[in-house]
Amino acid sequence: MKFPSSVVRALMASAAVAAAIALAGCQTDGVSIPERALKPLSHEMVSDLERKNMPKESPLLVRLFKQEAELEVWKQDSGGRF
């Protein structure tokens, strides 16, 4: 089944507008980051991470258990284990 070019153009334009609207929500210009989040780690925290063989840049794993009202935070060590 072949569609007329005007229908194809209308569908392509609709898809482009939908994509532009979806991507517009991703912009973070003007969003302020709390100053507390930008503070460097304390000396004690850095020492603790070094003692546990965990680089500052290693990933975190956060697990939330709603029913139990529990939060777990795991940090990957230099060996790749959490």
Coordinates of N, CA and C in Angstrom, one line a residue:
M1 N 0.8 -1.2 0.0 CA 0.0 0.0 0.0 C 0.9 1.2 0.0
K2 N 0.7 2.1 -0.9 CA 1.5 3.3 -1.0 C 0.7 4.5 -0.6
F3 N 1.3 5.3 0.3 CA 0.6 6.5 0.8 C 1.0 7.7 0.0
P4 N 0.1 8.7 -0.2 CA 0.4 9.9 -0.9 C 1.5 10.7 -0.2
S5 N 2.3 11.4 -0.9 CA 3.5 12.1 -0.3 C 3.0 13.1 0.7
S6 N 1.9 13.7 0.6 CA 1.4 14.7 1.6 C 1.2 14.0 2.9
V7 N 0.7 12.7 2.9 CA 0.4 12.0 4.2 C 1.8 11.7 4.8
V8 N 2.7 11.2 4.0 CA 4.1 10.9 4.5 C 4.7 12.1 5.1
R9 N 4.6 13.3 4.4 CA 5.2 14.5 4.9 C 4.5 14.9 6.2
A10 N 3.2 14.8 6.3 CA 2.5 15.1 7.6 C 3.0 14.2 8.7
L11 N 3.1 12.9 8.5 CA 3.6 12.0 9.5 C 5.0 12.3 9.9
M12 N 5.9 12.6 9.0 CA 7.3 13.0 9.3 C 7.3 14.3 10.1
A13 N 6.5 15.2 9.8 CA 6.5 16.5 10.5 C 6.0 16.3 11.9
S14 N 4.9 15.4 12.1 CA 4.4 15.1 13.4 C 5.4 14.4 14.2
A15 N 6.2 13.5 13.6 CA 7.2 12.8 14.4 C 8.3 13.7 14.8
A16 N 8.7 14.7 13.9 CA 9.7 15.6 14.3 C 9.3 16.5 15.4
V17 N 8.0 17.0 15.4 CA 7.5 17.8 16.5 C 7.5 17.1 17.8
A18 N 7.0 15.8 17.7 CA 7.0 15.0 18.9 C 8.4 14.8 19.5
A19 N 9.4 14.5 18.7 CA 10.7 14.3 19.1 C 11.3 15.6 19.7
A20 N 11.0 16.8 19.1 CA 11.5 18.1 19.7 C 10.8 18.3 21.0
I21 N 9.6 18.0 21.2 CA 8.9 18.2 22.5 C 9.5 17.3 23.5
A22 N 9.7 16.1 23.2 CA 10.3 15.1 24.1 C 11.7 15.5 24.5
L23 N 12.5 16.0 23.6 CA 13.9 16.4 23.9 C 13.9 17.7 24.7
A24 N 12.9 18.6 24.5 CA 12.9 19.8 25.2 C 12.8 19.6 26.8
G25 N 12.2 18.5 27.2 CA 12.1 18.2 28.6 C 13.4 17.8 29.2
C26 N 14.4 17.5 28.4 CA 15.7 17.0 28.9 C 16.7 18.2 29.2
Q27 N 16.3 19.4 28.8 CA 17.2 20.5 29.1 C 17.3 20.8 30.5
T28 N 18.5 21.1 31.0 CA 18.7 21.4 32.5 C 19.2 22.8 32.7
D29 N 19.2 23.6 31.7 CA 19.6 25.0 31.8 C 18.8 25.7 32.9
G30 N 19.5 26.4 33.8 CA 18.8 27.1 34.8 C 18.5 26.3 36.1
V31 N 18.7 25.0 36.0 CA 18.4 24.1 37.2 C 19.6 24.3 38.2
S32 N 19.2 24.6 39.4 CA 20.3 24.9 40.4 C 20.6 23.6 41.1
I33 N 21.8 23.3 41.4 CA 22.2 22.1 42.1 C 22.5 22.6 43.5
P34 N 22.0 22.0 44.5 CA 22.2 22.4 45.9 C 23.7 22.4 46.2
E35 N 24.1 23.5 46.9 CA 25.6 23.7 47.2 C 26.1 22.5 48.0
R36 N 25.3 21.9 48.8 CA 25.7 20.7 49.6 C 26.2 19.6 48.7
A37 N 25.5 19.4 47.5 CA 25.9 18.3 46.6 C 27.2 18.6 45.9
L38 N 27.7 19.8 45.9 CA 28.9 20.1 45.2 C 30.1 20.2 46.2
K39 N 29.9 20.0 47.5 CA 31.0 20.1 48.4 C 31.9 18.9 48.2
P40 N 33.2 19.0 48.4 CA 34.1 17.9 48.3 C 33.9 17.0 49.5
L41 N 34.3 15.7 49.3 CA 34.2 14.7 50.4 C 35.1 15.2 51.5
S42 N 34.7 14.9 52.7 CA 35.5 15.2 53.9 C 36.8 14.3 53.9
H43 N 37.7 14.7 54.7 CA 39.0 14.0 54.8 C 38.7 12.6 55.4
E44 N 37.8 12.6 56.4 CA 37.4 11.3 57.0 C 36.8 10.3 56.0
M45 N 35.9 10.8 55.1 CA 35.3 10.0 54.1 C 36.3 9.5 53.1
V46 N 37.2 10.3 52.7 CA 38.2 9.9 51.7 C 39.1 8.8 52.4
S47 N 39.5 9.0 53.6 CA 40.3 8.0 54.3 C 39.6 6.7 54.4
D48 N 38.3 6.8 54.7 CA 37.5 5.6 54.8 C 37.4 4.8 53.5
L49 N 37.2 5.6 52.4 CA 37.1 4.9 51.1 C 38.5 4.3 50.7
E50 N 39.6 5.0 51.0 CA 40.9 4.4 50.7 C 41.1 3.1 51.5
R51 N 40.7 3.1 52.8 CA 40.9 2.0 53.6 C 40.1 0.8 53.1
K52 N 38.9 1.1 52.6 CA 38.1 0.0 52.0 C 38.4 -0.3 50.6
N53 N 39.4 0.3 50.0 CA 39.8 0.0 48.6 C 38.7 0.4 47.6
M54 N 38.1 1.6 47.8 CA 37.0 2.0 47.0 C 37.4 3.4 46.4
P55 N 37.6 3.5 45.1 CA 37.9 4.8 44.5 C 36.7 5.7 44.6
K56 N 37.0 7.0 44.7 CA 35.9 8.0 44.8 C 34.9 7.9 43.6
E57 N 35.5 7.6 42.5 CA 34.7 7.6 41.2 C 33.9 6.3 41.0
S58 N 34.1 5.3 41.8 CA 33.5 4.0 41.5 C 32.0 4.1 41.7
P59 N 31.2 3.3 41.0 CA 29.7 3.4 41.0 C 29.1 3.1 42.3
L60 N 27.9 3.6 42.5 CA 27.0 3.2 43.6 C 25.8 2.4 43.2
L61 N 25.4 1.6 44.0 CA 24.1 0.9 43.8 C 23.2 1.2 44.9
V62 N 22.0 1.7 44.6 CA 21.0 2.1 45.6 C 19.8 1.2 45.5
R63 N 19.5 0.5 46.6 CA 18.3 -0.4 46.6 C 17.3 0.2 47.6
L64 N 16.0 0.3 47.2 CA 15.0 0.8 48.0 C 13.9 -0.3 48.2
F65 N 13.6 -0.5 49.5 CA 12.5 -1.5 49.8 C 11.4 -0.7 50.5
K66 N 10.4 -0.4 49.7 CA 9.3 0.4 50.1 C 8.5 -0.2 51.3
Q67 N 8.1 -1.4 51.2 CA 7.3 -2.0 52.2 C 8.1 -2.1 53.6
E68 N 9.4 -2.4 53.5 CA 10.2 -2.5 54.7 C 10.7 -1.1 55.2
A69 N 10.5 -0.1 54.4 CA 11.0 1.2 54.6 C 12.6 1.2 54.9
E70 N 13.3 0.5 53.9 CA 14.7 0.4 54.0 C 15.4 0.9 52.8
L71 N 16.6 1.5 53.0 CA 17.4 2.0 51.9 C 18.8 1.4 52.1
E72 N 19.3 0.8 51.0 CA 20.7 0.2 51.0 C 21.5 1.0 50.0
V73 N 22.7 1.3 50.4 CA 23.6 2.0 49.4 C 24.9 1.1 49.4
W74 N 25.3 0.7 48.2 CA 26.4 -0.2 48.0 C 27.4 0.6 47.1
K75 N 28.7 0.5 47.4 CA 29.7 1.1 46.6 C 30.7 0.1 46.1
Q76 N 31.0 0.2 44.8 CA 31.9 -0.8 44.2 C 33.4 -0.6 44.6
D77 N 34.1 -1.6 44.9 CA 35.5 -1.5 45.3 C 36.3 -1.6 44.0
S78 N 37.6 -1.5 44.1 CA 38.5 -1.5 43.0 C 38.5 -2.9 42.3
G79 N 38.1 -4.0 43.0 CA 38.0 -5.3 42.4 C 36.7 -5.6 41.7
G80 N 35.8 -4.6 41.7 CA 34.5 -4.7 41.0 C 33.4 -5.3 41.8
R81 N 33.6 -5.6 43.1 CA 32.6 -6.1 43.9 C 31.9 -5.0 44.7
F82 N 30.6 -5.2 44.9 CA 29.8 -4.2 45.7 C 29.7 -4.7 47.1

